[in-house]
Amino acid sequence: MTKYNQKKLESEVKETLKAKERYRWYKGISKLIKTGTSVVDACKQYHIGRSEYYYWHRKIKQILDCSKPGRTIRPKMFLALSRKPHYSPKQIPKEIENIILKYRDKTNQGAEYIRYYLITKYQTTLSETGIYKVLKREGRIKPRKYHQKKKKKYINRQYLPGEKIQVDTKYVKTAKGKTYYQYSAIDVATGIIYKQLFETIEPSSSVKFLLNIINYYPFKIKRVQTDNGLEYTWRLHPEIEKEHPFDTQCRLLEIQHVCIPPASPTFNSHVERTHRIDNEELWRKHKFNSFKSMKKYLKKYVRFYNLKRATPSKNWRSPVQFANDKFGLNITSLKYLVQNV
């Protein structure tokens, strides 16, 4: 039972109890009036206002006048009828509600994405507020357990393609519990991503991933931003004097390597957000038993994300379409030929 149906049932039970209480005091007041007691004194004994008594007296009289002769007063007559209209012309049809709920259960997307889905697939325009109310009424939205903290204001700098690539690593497990490592990269300007799985997390894997990034993106990369993990830098380990292999490769390729402050993942917010999307749309939806199948699905997902996945931040265009429109690039396809899958 949904929360909406539960609340509706509770309100019906409360109204039934109130109707029985009204029936009780109305019968009592009527008996007192028949014995010669005034309406004022009779209502005072039952702690009922005269206006309320006269309201129900008129209503019961109207019901009895329209009924068959000899009909007696019953508790059901004291139900307060709802003033809600029987028909609302702006109400969302039940068929559209079912489509909204099915898409929500399938993708777990919010009202904004569902509105875009209805426009593109069914040519139906609904407001985000209306879709949100449908989801909330049917119990598809969880209530917040905490107050959202105020976000700090910051200046969102505009980058050019290749000017800043955020790189990070994520742990991925198979259905049997074996752990692999997903290296992720995203161009901050265009939003084009590249992801690759490795069996180990070490400097050599990071160097291979960097070389694959160079071959994948259709524009020159100027800067790479990473965290302070050992696979990227020895910045937090001053006892190691030699240069890190990842820094060496960046220097040879004339790429600037920038590390974020320690314990500050918000500086890598773009790539961290893609990790959450990966969990929601890929890793939690399927069960993988082998490293080969994981690489195969990841390749398909990266292609889908870059070429077809539309987002509101890019005016409902895919990253490749956004890059072509805003920066005048002529990207038709991205060659994912760096892994044998």
XYZ file of C-alpha atoms in Angstrom:
341
model
C 0.000 0.000 0.000
C 1.385 3.367 -1.013
C 1.588 6.297 1.382
C -1.172 8.082 -0.511
C -3.587 5.139 -0.149
C -2.628 4.727 3.500
C -3.366 8.380 4.287
C -6.649 8.152 2.394
C -7.697 5.108 4.450
C -6.764 6.827 7.716
C -8.805 9.927 6.816
C -11.834 7.751 5.971
C -11.633 6.002 9.355
C -11.390 9.332 11.198
C -14.383 10.743 9.318
C -16.454 7.638 10.141
C -15.713 8.084 13.849
C -16.640 11.777 13.652
C -19.943 10.883 11.938
C -20.825 8.494 14.768
C -20.030 11.197 17.327
C -22.245 13.731 15.496
C -25.051 11.158 15.380
C -24.747 10.642 19.153
C -24.973 14.297 20.194
C -27.661 15.124 17.586
C -29.941 12.390 18.967
C -29.301 13.597 22.514
C -30.030 17.240 21.711
C -33.189 16.280 19.817
C -34.509 14.361 22.867
C -33.840 17.318 25.155
C -35.640 19.705 22.794
C -38.690 17.402 22.710
C -38.863 17.506 26.525
C -39.055 21.327 26.449
C -35.392 22.264 26.831
C -34.298 25.212 24.730
C -31.810 24.731 21.913
C -29.253 26.907 23.727
C -29.375 24.848 26.948
C -29.372 21.533 25.067
C -26.306 22.483 23.047
C -24.507 23.644 26.201
C -24.998 20.230 27.819
C -23.241 18.545 24.884
C -20.690 21.356 24.402
C -21.868 21.920 20.831
C -22.310 25.306 19.163
C -25.775 26.299 17.963
C -24.521 27.014 14.437
C -23.116 23.485 14.160
C -26.380 21.970 15.430
C -28.488 24.002 13.004
C -26.129 23.110 10.123
C -26.602 19.372 10.652
C -30.310 19.819 11.441
C -30.877 21.454 8.051
C -28.754 18.862 6.286
C -30.568 15.884 7.880
C -33.925 17.465 7.053
C -32.913 17.807 3.394
C -31.810 14.162 3.290
C -35.065 12.930 4.863
C -37.187 15.059 2.532
C -35.521 13.449 -0.479
C -35.758 9.928 0.941
C -38.599 7.415 1.160
C -41.201 7.986 3.895
C -40.389 6.355 7.208
C -36.621 6.443 6.823
C -34.798 6.932 10.134
C -31.667 8.884 10.928
C -28.415 6.927 10.557
C -24.744 7.719 11.338
C -23.885 7.640 7.612
C -25.960 10.784 7.114
C -23.493 12.745 9.277
C -20.500 12.148 7.029
C -18.905 15.414 5.930
C -18.932 15.235 2.150
C -15.731 16.269 0.403
C -15.778 19.533 -1.514
C -13.268 18.139 -3.967
C -14.538 18.358 -7.579
C -15.576 15.105 -9.198
C -13.616 15.895 -12.346
C -10.448 17.890 -12.861
C -9.686 18.781 -16.508
C -5.982 19.368 -15.743
C -5.470 16.025 -14.014
C -2.767 13.774 -15.498
C -4.364 10.771 -17.262
C -3.874 7.390 -15.642
C -2.052 6.045 -18.717
C 0.571 8.800 -18.487
C 0.941 8.185 -14.746
C 1.676 4.518 -15.430
C 4.340 5.499 -17.985
C 5.919 7.888 -15.455
C 5.993 5.232 -12.727
C 7.409 2.533 -15.039
C 10.195 4.821 -16.260
C 10.960 5.851 -12.669
C 11.187 2.202 -11.549
C 13.359 1.328 -14.526
C 15.847 4.221 -14.462
C 15.350 5.895 -11.053
C 15.578 9.274 -12.817
C 14.029 12.485 -11.501
C 11.174 14.636 -12.790
C 13.417 16.609 -15.143
C 14.610 13.515 -17.017
C 11.113 11.990 -17.066
C 9.732 15.201 -18.631
C 12.374 15.026 -21.385
C 11.539 11.326 -21.917
C 7.809 12.069 -22.331
C 8.504 14.875 -24.807
C 10.866 12.835 -27.008
C 9.081 9.463 -26.842
C 5.366 10.341 -26.527
C 5.265 14.028 -27.593
C 3.570 14.790 -24.251
C 4.442 17.971 -22.386
C 4.028 17.954 -18.610
C 5.479 20.242 -15.971
C 8.253 18.988 -13.693
C 6.096 19.912 -10.690
C 3.229 17.739 -11.909
C 5.533 14.758 -12.499
C 7.106 15.280 -9.073
C 3.674 15.248 -7.425
C 2.821 11.960 -9.154
C 6.055 10.385 -7.891
C 5.522 11.713 -4.380
C 1.873 10.648 -4.253
C 2.783 7.098 -5.256
C 5.630 6.872 -2.736
C 8.494 6.898 -5.264
C 10.346 9.762 -3.547
C 12.008 9.195 -0.201
C 11.657 11.978 2.393
C 14.831 13.800 3.360
C 16.226 12.855 6.745
C 18.386 15.931 7.087
C 18.475 19.569 6.135
C 20.626 20.273 3.130
C 23.650 22.392 3.941
C 24.126 25.684 2.195
C 26.452 25.312 -0.746
C 29.412 27.608 -1.000
C 29.347 29.944 -3.952
C 32.207 29.589 -6.366
C 33.134 30.922 -9.774
C 32.546 28.319 -12.466
C 35.424 28.910 -14.852
C 34.845 28.162 -18.525
C 37.418 25.780 -20.048
C 38.274 24.889 -23.617
C 38.386 21.287 -24.891
C 41.495 19.551 -23.563
C 42.389 22.373 -21.205
C 41.510 20.281 -18.140
C 41.003 16.511 -17.893
C 39.976 15.112 -14.492
C 41.194 11.570 -13.767
C 40.271 9.279 -10.893
C 40.122 5.587 -9.925
C 37.155 3.533 -8.746
C 36.854 0.019 -7.290
C 34.503 -2.374 -9.095
C 33.575 -5.870 -7.917
C 32.208 -8.865 -9.772
C 29.304 -11.017 -8.549
C 31.885 -13.381 -7.013
C 33.501 -10.552 -5.040
C 36.693 -10.129 -7.056
C 37.926 -6.523 -7.252
C 39.013 -4.674 -10.389
C 39.948 -1.041 -10.901
C 38.183 1.427 -13.173
C 40.227 4.385 -14.371
C 37.974 7.305 -15.372
C 38.639 10.523 -17.249
C 36.357 13.403 -18.237
C 36.996 16.559 -20.197
C 35.578 19.398 -18.082
C 34.687 21.567 -21.085
C 32.804 19.056 -23.240
C 31.872 16.342 -20.733
C 33.290 13.568 -22.956
C 34.339 10.625 -20.794
C 36.752 7.749 -21.181
C 36.876 4.744 -18.858
C 38.986 1.623 -18.736
C 39.308 -1.401 -16.437
C 42.596 -2.743 -15.052
C 43.347 -5.776 -12.946
C 45.868 -3.845 -10.813
C 46.122 -0.317 -9.487
C 49.720 0.846 -9.844
C 51.800 3.526 -11.611
C 52.219 1.378 -14.734
C 48.423 1.117 -15.115
C 48.114 4.892 -14.722
C 50.724 5.461 -17.441
C 48.892 3.100 -19.829
C 45.635 4.885 -19.112
C 47.232 8.271 -19.822
C 48.523 7.068 -23.190
C 45.080 5.709 -24.040
C 43.512 9.064 -23.146
C 45.859 10.820 -25.593
C 44.770 8.453 -28.376
C 41.069 8.647 -27.501
C 40.307 12.358 -27.285
C 40.134 14.149 -30.664
C 41.860 17.264 -29.319
C 45.160 18.069 -27.653
C 45.298 17.638 -23.867
C 47.033 20.391 -21.929
C 46.380 19.533 -18.275
C 45.496 16.421 -16.249
C 44.109 16.715 -12.720
C 44.260 13.768 -10.279
C 44.049 13.087 -6.566
C 47.061 12.196 -4.392
C 46.863 8.413 -4.778
C 50.057 6.411 -5.082
C 49.091 5.399 -8.601
C 49.408 9.065 -9.692
C 51.940 10.815 -7.464
C 54.357 10.512 -4.562
C 53.573 14.027 -3.442
C 52.574 12.980 0.093
C 55.620 10.725 0.447
C 58.659 13.012 0.461
C 60.924 10.109 1.429
C 60.663 8.880 -2.186
C 63.129 11.004 -4.111
C 62.773 9.658 -7.662
C 60.189 10.997 -10.078
C 56.844 9.229 -10.331
C 56.307 7.375 -13.671
C 53.025 9.228 -14.229
C 54.772 12.607 -13.793
C 57.536 11.446 -16.118
C 55.058 10.510 -18.836
C 53.221 13.838 -18.457
C 56.514 15.704 -18.797
C 57.444 13.777 -21.954
C 54.022 14.473 -23.478
C 54.194 18.156 -22.424
C 51.089 17.806 -20.267
C 50.748 19.654 -16.975
C 49.954 17.320 -14.050
C 47.957 19.006 -11.247
C 47.080 17.331 -7.909
C 44.057 18.373 -5.845
C 44.434 19.223 -2.125
C 44.457 16.189 0.199
C 41.024 14.905 1.332
C 39.189 17.262 -1.059
C 37.242 15.142 -3.570
C 35.041 18.130 -4.475
C 37.944 19.498 -6.531
C 37.454 16.445 -8.782
C 33.668 16.806 -8.739
C 33.116 16.161 -12.472
C 34.756 12.758 -12.535
C 33.369 11.833 -9.090
C 29.850 12.501 -10.384
C 30.407 10.105 -13.288
C 31.279 7.378 -10.760
C 27.845 7.749 -9.192
C 26.227 7.588 -12.643
C 28.233 4.427 -13.387
C 26.835 2.755 -10.278
C 23.251 3.761 -11.051
C 23.214 2.949 -14.760
C 25.777 0.148 -15.175
C 27.315 -1.692 -12.233
C 24.164 -2.050 -10.077
C 21.952 -3.029 -13.008
C 23.923 -6.058 -14.171
C 25.780 -8.919 -12.528
C 29.201 -9.629 -14.005
C 31.062 -12.887 -13.530
C 34.155 -12.210 -15.618
C 36.603 -9.432 -16.347
C 35.951 -9.802 -20.088
C 32.203 -9.184 -19.779
C 32.826 -6.122 -17.578
C 35.137 -4.606 -20.206
C 32.598 -5.317 -22.945
C 29.720 -3.600 -21.132
C 31.923 -0.681 -20.093
C 32.903 -0.094 -23.725
C 29.223 -0.002 -24.790
C 28.344 2.320 -21.924
C 31.138 4.817 -22.712
C 29.976 4.969 -26.340
C 26.345 5.441 -25.273
C 27.282 8.151 -22.729
C 29.302 10.206 -25.192
C 27.060 9.873 -28.252
C 23.475 9.463 -26.985
C 23.043 10.277 -23.276
C 21.406 13.724 -23.049
C 21.676 15.826 -19.881
C 19.977 19.086 -18.808
C 23.308 20.799 -18.129
C 24.082 20.510 -21.853
C 20.617 21.651 -23.025
C 19.516 18.031 -23.480
C 22.336 17.116 -25.815
C 24.966 14.419 -25.614
C 28.588 15.413 -24.811
C 29.648 14.995 -28.454
C 26.724 17.066 -29.746
C 27.431 19.721 -27.108
C 31.117 19.848 -28.088
C 30.285 20.207 -31.777
C 27.696 22.943 -31.192
C 29.517 25.046 -28.609
C 33.169 24.702 -29.641
C 32.748 24.128 -33.387
C 34.321 20.677 -33.319
C 33.493 18.126 -35.999
C 33.410 14.916 -33.959
C 31.480 12.130 -35.665
C 32.734 9.141 -33.657
C 35.225 8.229 -30.945
C 37.445 5.208 -31.509
C 37.542 2.973 -28.457
C 40.302 0.707 -29.746
C 42.616 0.604 -26.777
C 41.332 -2.625 -25.196
C 40.769 -6.021 -26.677
C 37.168 -6.677 -25.723
